[in-house]
Amino acid sequence: MKYYITTPIYYVNAAPHIGHTYTTIAADTIKRFKTMQGYEAYLTTGTDEHGQKIERAAKAAGKTPQEFTAVVAEEFRQQWKSLGLAIDFFRRTSDPLHHKAVQQMFQRCLEHGYIYKGSYTGQYCVFDELYVNDAKPGDPCPDCGRPTETVTEENYFFKLSEFNERLLKLFEDQPDFIQPETRRNEVLAFLRRGLSDLSISRTSIKWGIPVPVEGNHVFYVWFDALTTYMSAVEGEDLWPADLHLIGKEIVRFHCIYWPAFLMAAELPLPKKVFAHGWLLFENDKMSKSRGNIVRAMPIVKVMGFDALRYFLLREVVFGKDGSFSYDALVQRYNSDLANGLGNLLSRTLTMLNQYRDGYIPSETEVDLEAWSERVMKLYDAFDFSRALEEIWTSISWLDGYIVQEQPWKLAKSSADGDQDRLDRVLYTAAEHLRMIAALVSPVLPETAEKIWRMLGMEQSVGEVRIDTLAKNKLRAAQKVSAAAALFPRIDAGPAIAQMQQLEEEETVRQAALLGKKPEAPSVAPANVAPMSEQITIDDFAKVDLRVGEVKSAELVKGADKLLHLRVDIGEPETRNIVAGIAKAYAPDRLVGRKVVIVANLAPRKLRGIESRGMIVAASLEDGSPVLASFLEDVPVGARLK
Ligand code: MSP
């Protein structure tokens, strides 16, 4: 039984950061638990190297695209290698084998009548490599808010419009094709609006795979990139993929374009697409302009890779957005890893050594089968945080059990049965730890291996299979090792300072690699605007500022700067608010976001909509707004004072 997983093929205009690492860690974890379930699991990742964005990045770095992409692709490859991620296929889209696969894919679609020649004039977002239908010159990209560019080209078109019904049927017949449910609903809504044909070739750029037709056409990057999932495993009998793991911003490409291309080529479709949420930094989007991108290496050097893996998969509900912060990382490490798992292991080993010369006592009835099934079920649903919670529940239970049984008293007792009871307590604790090590191994492979060895197990924990795990209990008289600290406690202050220092060094190193100067955060205004006239506290108290949550957001027709928001500020009905933030924020990026509202501002009509309140934002030098937000979770309706 094979199981084939892919991560996105990452763009090489940026060096690897924690966002890429997040997806790749999750994919590695899935590969590990699938292996544990008896599958032969394979993982593909790679680099997406063509297109205008990369061409421009290479030019800015003073390199040819070939030189530039080679350097960054190597950086990705090295990153995954030094982290020990279990990658089987690393495919660069500049690889000639891949070129051939893309051209064949095109040929198949052409032969089946799904490709025609046409002309396109319209708006294009270079950042997202996306044609923006219905946009006018000067309009921002609906996905990233950056300005679009007008392009006119003679192109080859893919008849995407012919796949509307088939795609709807696919997602109805296979309701779990797209997960989580919210993403599926988005795709269905998109399909219901109807699909337009898609231009899949470019003549305006050179850096791409040549289309096998007359003229200088190269492939549209998404036609090229998506095909990597197949080309990477050509001849391996692995297609169709069981799982495409992606971030939520590229769902449309994976759930509409990709299945349509495959249907047109009459090739098998992948079985599932799971889109996880965004990893934010202290609740803010990570971006170059904010200067708040975090890299994995500095964290790994200070805290260890397993600590990062644990944090990301425990703290963030997989599928939802989540926040990274150094504080939260150290806190989780100390509470769950040092005090939780690490402490339990060292306690158990110490007792075994002190009371039983380091030998496992005779076997006792310990039935952990149902519990391990529960954990595996959660892994299977990619619900990593709950799987880990379930494991940590057992750690707490064991802590409580040891306290209750008081083995230190039993050890000194010569009363009838007390030594047998001590054997039972020690065996129960050790057997639990064996199971914990195995079940936690997909997330904490290094730690699990250490625990496994300390318990005196012979094979590697990676060889454990779930169907025999609970039955192959610890053998009596097996020798365990001396106690050792798995996770020494970490002092937050110095550790965070060290990570930040290393982060700065890593930023400089990566910037040099990309041929750039490290960018200073643009949100720090160079000049402070003159202060307004002083007011008293009573003046300020007149302004009723409230925490609100954006429930919906849409562009106001005929106004390119305005968004129409519906904001919940804890009143029975949401408020209509019209805000001039459309250039900086795409509507769907705002839904669910907590914002600050001036709630007692007199209503006024804007473009026919009565706006009841104002959204608070910092105004940067160039006039662009940055919305006020909170690092902690705050309830809707709370007043700001
Ligand atoms: N090249 C395309 C993908 C083509 S796949 C056929 C691309 N590349 S990317 O470099 O922008 O990578 C995007 C992916 O990286 C996301 O879908 C996600 O998997 C991961 N992430 C990058 N930043 C992230 C966060 N801040 N948070 C979570 N995931 C992030 O899109």
PDB file of N, CA and C and ligand atoms in Angstrom, residues 8-11 17 19-20 22-23 48 222 225-226 229 246-247 249-250 254 276-279 286, ligand 1:
ATOM      1  N   PRO A   8       3.412  22.223  -1.378  1.00  0.00           N
ATOM      2  CA  PRO A   8       3.535  23.107  -2.538  1.00  0.00           C
ATOM      3  C   PRO A   8       4.990  23.144  -2.994  1.00  0.00           C
ATOM      4  N   ILE A   9       5.164  23.550  -4.227  1.00  0.00           N
ATOM      5  CA  ILE A   9       6.498  23.728  -4.794  1.00  0.00           C
ATOM      6  C   ILE A   9       6.800  25.204  -4.543  1.00  0.00           C
ATOM      7  N   TYR A  10       7.739  25.487  -3.674  1.00  0.00           N
ATOM      8  CA  TYR A  10       7.882  26.865  -3.182  1.00  0.00           C
ATOM      9  C   TYR A  10       8.574  27.784  -4.192  1.00  0.00           C
ATOM     10  N   TYR A  11       8.101  29.011  -4.244  1.00  0.00           N
ATOM     11  CA  TYR A  11       8.721  30.010  -5.121  1.00  0.00           C
ATOM     12  C   TYR A  11      10.133  30.314  -4.641  1.00  0.00           C
ATOM     13  N   HIS A  17      11.295  30.185   4.956  1.00  0.00           N
ATOM     14  CA  HIS A  17      10.992  30.739   6.281  1.00  0.00           C
ATOM     15  C   HIS A  17      10.061  29.784   7.011  1.00  0.00           C
ATOM     16  N   GLY A  19       6.973  29.668   7.504  1.00  0.00           N
ATOM     17  CA  GLY A  19       5.724  29.296   6.829  1.00  0.00           C
ATOM     18  C   GLY A  19       5.933  28.070   5.950  1.00  0.00           C
ATOM     19  N   HIS A  20       7.018  28.075   5.176  1.00  0.00           N
ATOM     20  CA  HIS A  20       7.317  26.900   4.342  1.00  0.00           C
ATOM     21  C   HIS A  20       7.621  25.699   5.241  1.00  0.00           C
ATOM     22  N   TYR A  22       6.509  25.094   8.144  1.00  0.00           N
ATOM     23  CA  TYR A  22       5.271  24.622   8.767  1.00  0.00           C
ATOM     24  C   TYR A  22       4.605  23.556   7.890  1.00  0.00           C
ATOM     25  N   THR A  23       4.398  23.879   6.622  1.00  0.00           N
ATOM     26  CA  THR A  23       3.759  22.906   5.720  1.00  0.00           C
ATOM     27  C   THR A  23       4.614  21.651   5.609  1.00  0.00           C
ATOM     28  N   ASP A  48       9.475  26.215  -7.308  1.00  0.00           N
ATOM     29  CA  ASP A  48       8.717  26.760  -8.428  1.00  0.00           C
ATOM     30  C   ASP A  48       9.566  27.907  -8.971  1.00  0.00           C
ATOM     31  N   TRP A 222       1.367  28.385 -13.289  1.00  0.00           N
ATOM     32  CA  TRP A 222       0.580  27.394 -12.536  1.00  0.00           C
ATOM     33  C   TRP A 222       0.376  26.109 -13.329  1.00  0.00           C
ATOM     34  N   ALA A 225       3.743  24.574 -12.680  1.00  0.00           N
ATOM     35  CA  ALA A 225       4.046  24.172 -11.296  1.00  0.00           C
ATOM     36  C   ALA A 225       3.208  22.979 -10.836  1.00  0.00           C
ATOM     37  N   LEU A 226       1.914  23.018 -11.136  1.00  0.00           N
ATOM     38  CA  LEU A 226       1.051  21.939 -10.630  1.00  0.00           C
ATOM     39  C   LEU A 226       1.462  20.578 -11.194  1.00  0.00           C
ATOM     40  N   TYR A 229       3.754  17.827  -9.364  1.00  0.00           N
ATOM     41  CA  TYR A 229       3.310  16.756  -8.474  1.00  0.00           C
ATOM     42  C   TYR A 229       3.378  15.395  -9.164  1.00  0.00           C
ATOM     43  N   ILE A 246      -1.450  22.021   1.310  1.00  0.00           N
ATOM     44  CA  ILE A 246      -1.163  23.386   0.834  1.00  0.00           C
ATOM     45  C   ILE A 246      -1.598  24.406   1.874  1.00  0.00           C
ATOM     46  N   GLY A 247      -1.222  25.667   1.667  1.00  0.00           N
ATOM     47  CA  GLY A 247      -1.747  26.758   2.474  1.00  0.00           C
ATOM     48  C   GLY A 247      -3.048  27.241   1.846  1.00  0.00           C
ATOM     49  N   GLU A 249      -4.189  29.921   0.741  1.00  0.00           N
ATOM     50  CA  GLU A 249      -4.265  30.928  -0.323  1.00  0.00           C
ATOM     51  C   GLU A 249      -4.156  30.334  -1.720  1.00  0.00           C
ATOM     52  N   ILE A 250      -3.824  29.042  -1.816  1.00  0.00           N
ATOM     53  CA  ILE A 250      -3.676  28.484  -3.171  1.00  0.00           C
ATOM     54  C   ILE A 250      -4.681  27.350  -3.429  1.00  0.00           C
ATOM     55  N   HIS A 254      -5.400  24.554  -6.788  1.00  0.00           N
ATOM     56  CA  HIS A 254      -5.345  23.105  -6.572  1.00  0.00           C
ATOM     57  C   HIS A 254      -6.693  22.410  -6.731  1.00  0.00           C
ATOM     58  N   HIS A 276      -4.162  24.149   4.959  1.00  0.00           N
ATOM     59  CA  HIS A 276      -4.035  24.632   6.344  1.00  0.00           C
ATOM     60  C   HIS A 276      -4.107  26.154   6.350  1.00  0.00           C
ATOM     61  N   GLY A 277      -4.170  26.712   7.548  1.00  0.00           N
ATOM     62  CA  GLY A 277      -4.313  28.164   7.672  1.00  0.00           C
ATOM     63  C   GLY A 277      -2.960  28.854   7.620  1.00  0.00           C
ATOM     64  N   TRP A 278      -2.977  30.112   7.901  1.00  0.00           N
ATOM     65  CA  TRP A 278      -1.736  30.878   7.875  1.00  0.00           C
ATOM     66  C   TRP A 278      -1.101  30.940   9.240  1.00  0.00           C
ATOM     67  N   LEU A 279       0.190  30.887   9.198  1.00  0.00           N
ATOM     68  CA  LEU A 279       0.953  31.070  10.406  1.00  0.00           C
ATOM     69  C   LEU A 279       1.275  32.556  10.479  1.00  0.00           C
ATOM     70  N   MET A 286       2.908  37.601   8.344  1.00  0.00           N
ATOM     71  CA  MET A 286       4.351  37.758   8.153  1.00  0.00           C
ATOM     72  C   MET A 286       4.578  38.331   6.775  1.00  0.00           C
TER      73      MET A 286
HETATM   74  N1  MSP B   1       4.759  28.283  -5.969  1.00  0.00           N
HETATM   75  C1  MSP B   1       3.474  28.332  -5.411  1.00  0.00           C
HETATM   76  C2  MSP B   1       2.933  26.939  -5.146  1.00  0.00           C
HETATM   77  C3  MSP B   1       2.876  26.058  -6.341  1.00  0.00           C
HETATM   78  S1  MSP B   1       2.323  24.470  -5.916  1.00  0.00           S
HETATM   79  C4  MSP B   1       2.127  23.684  -7.345  1.00  0.00           C
HETATM   80  C5  MSP B   1       3.537  29.080  -4.069  1.00  0.00           C
HETATM   81  N2  MSP B   1       4.733  29.156  -3.489  1.00  0.00           N
HETATM   82  S2  MSP B   1       5.052  29.892  -2.099  1.00  0.00           S
HETATM   83  O1  MSP B   1       6.467  29.903  -1.970  1.00  0.00           O
HETATM   84  O2  MSP B   1       4.390  31.132  -2.036  1.00  0.00           O
HETATM   85  O3  MSP B   1       4.530  28.933  -1.015  1.00  0.00           O
HETATM   86  C6  MSP B   1       3.246  29.012  -0.531  1.00  0.00           C
HETATM   87  C7  MSP B   1       3.041  27.940   0.488  1.00  0.00           C
HETATM   88  O4  MSP B   1       4.020  28.032   1.518  1.00  0.00           O
HETATM   89  C8  MSP B   1       1.724  28.049   1.208  1.00  0.00           C
HETATM   90  O5  MSP B   1       0.671  27.480   0.464  1.00  0.00           O
HETATM   91  C9  MSP B   1       2.045  27.307   2.478  1.00  0.00           C
HETATM   92  O6  MSP B   1       2.088  25.953   2.235  1.00  0.00           O
HETATM   93  C10 MSP B   1       3.453  27.799   2.777  1.00  0.00           C
HETATM   94  N3  MSP B   1       3.462  29.057   3.504  1.00  0.00           N
HETATM   95  C11 MSP B   1       4.162  30.179   3.188  1.00  0.00           C
HETATM   96  N4  MSP B   1       3.950  31.113   4.151  1.00  0.00           N
HETATM   97  C12 MSP B   1       3.130  30.642   5.077  1.00  0.00           C
HETATM   98  C13 MSP B   1       2.602  31.153   6.271  1.00  0.00           C
HETATM   99  N5  MSP B   1       2.872  32.340   6.720  1.00  0.00           N
HETATM  100  N6  MSP B   1       1.760  30.345   6.951  1.00  0.00           N
HETATM  101  C14 MSP B   1       1.436  29.090   6.525  1.00  0.00           C
HETATM  102  N7  MSP B   1       1.930  28.607   5.408  1.00  0.00           N
HETATM  103  C15 MSP B   1       2.785  29.324   4.655  1.00  0.00           C
HETATM  104  O7  MSP B   1       2.512  29.518  -3.626  1.00  0.00           O
END
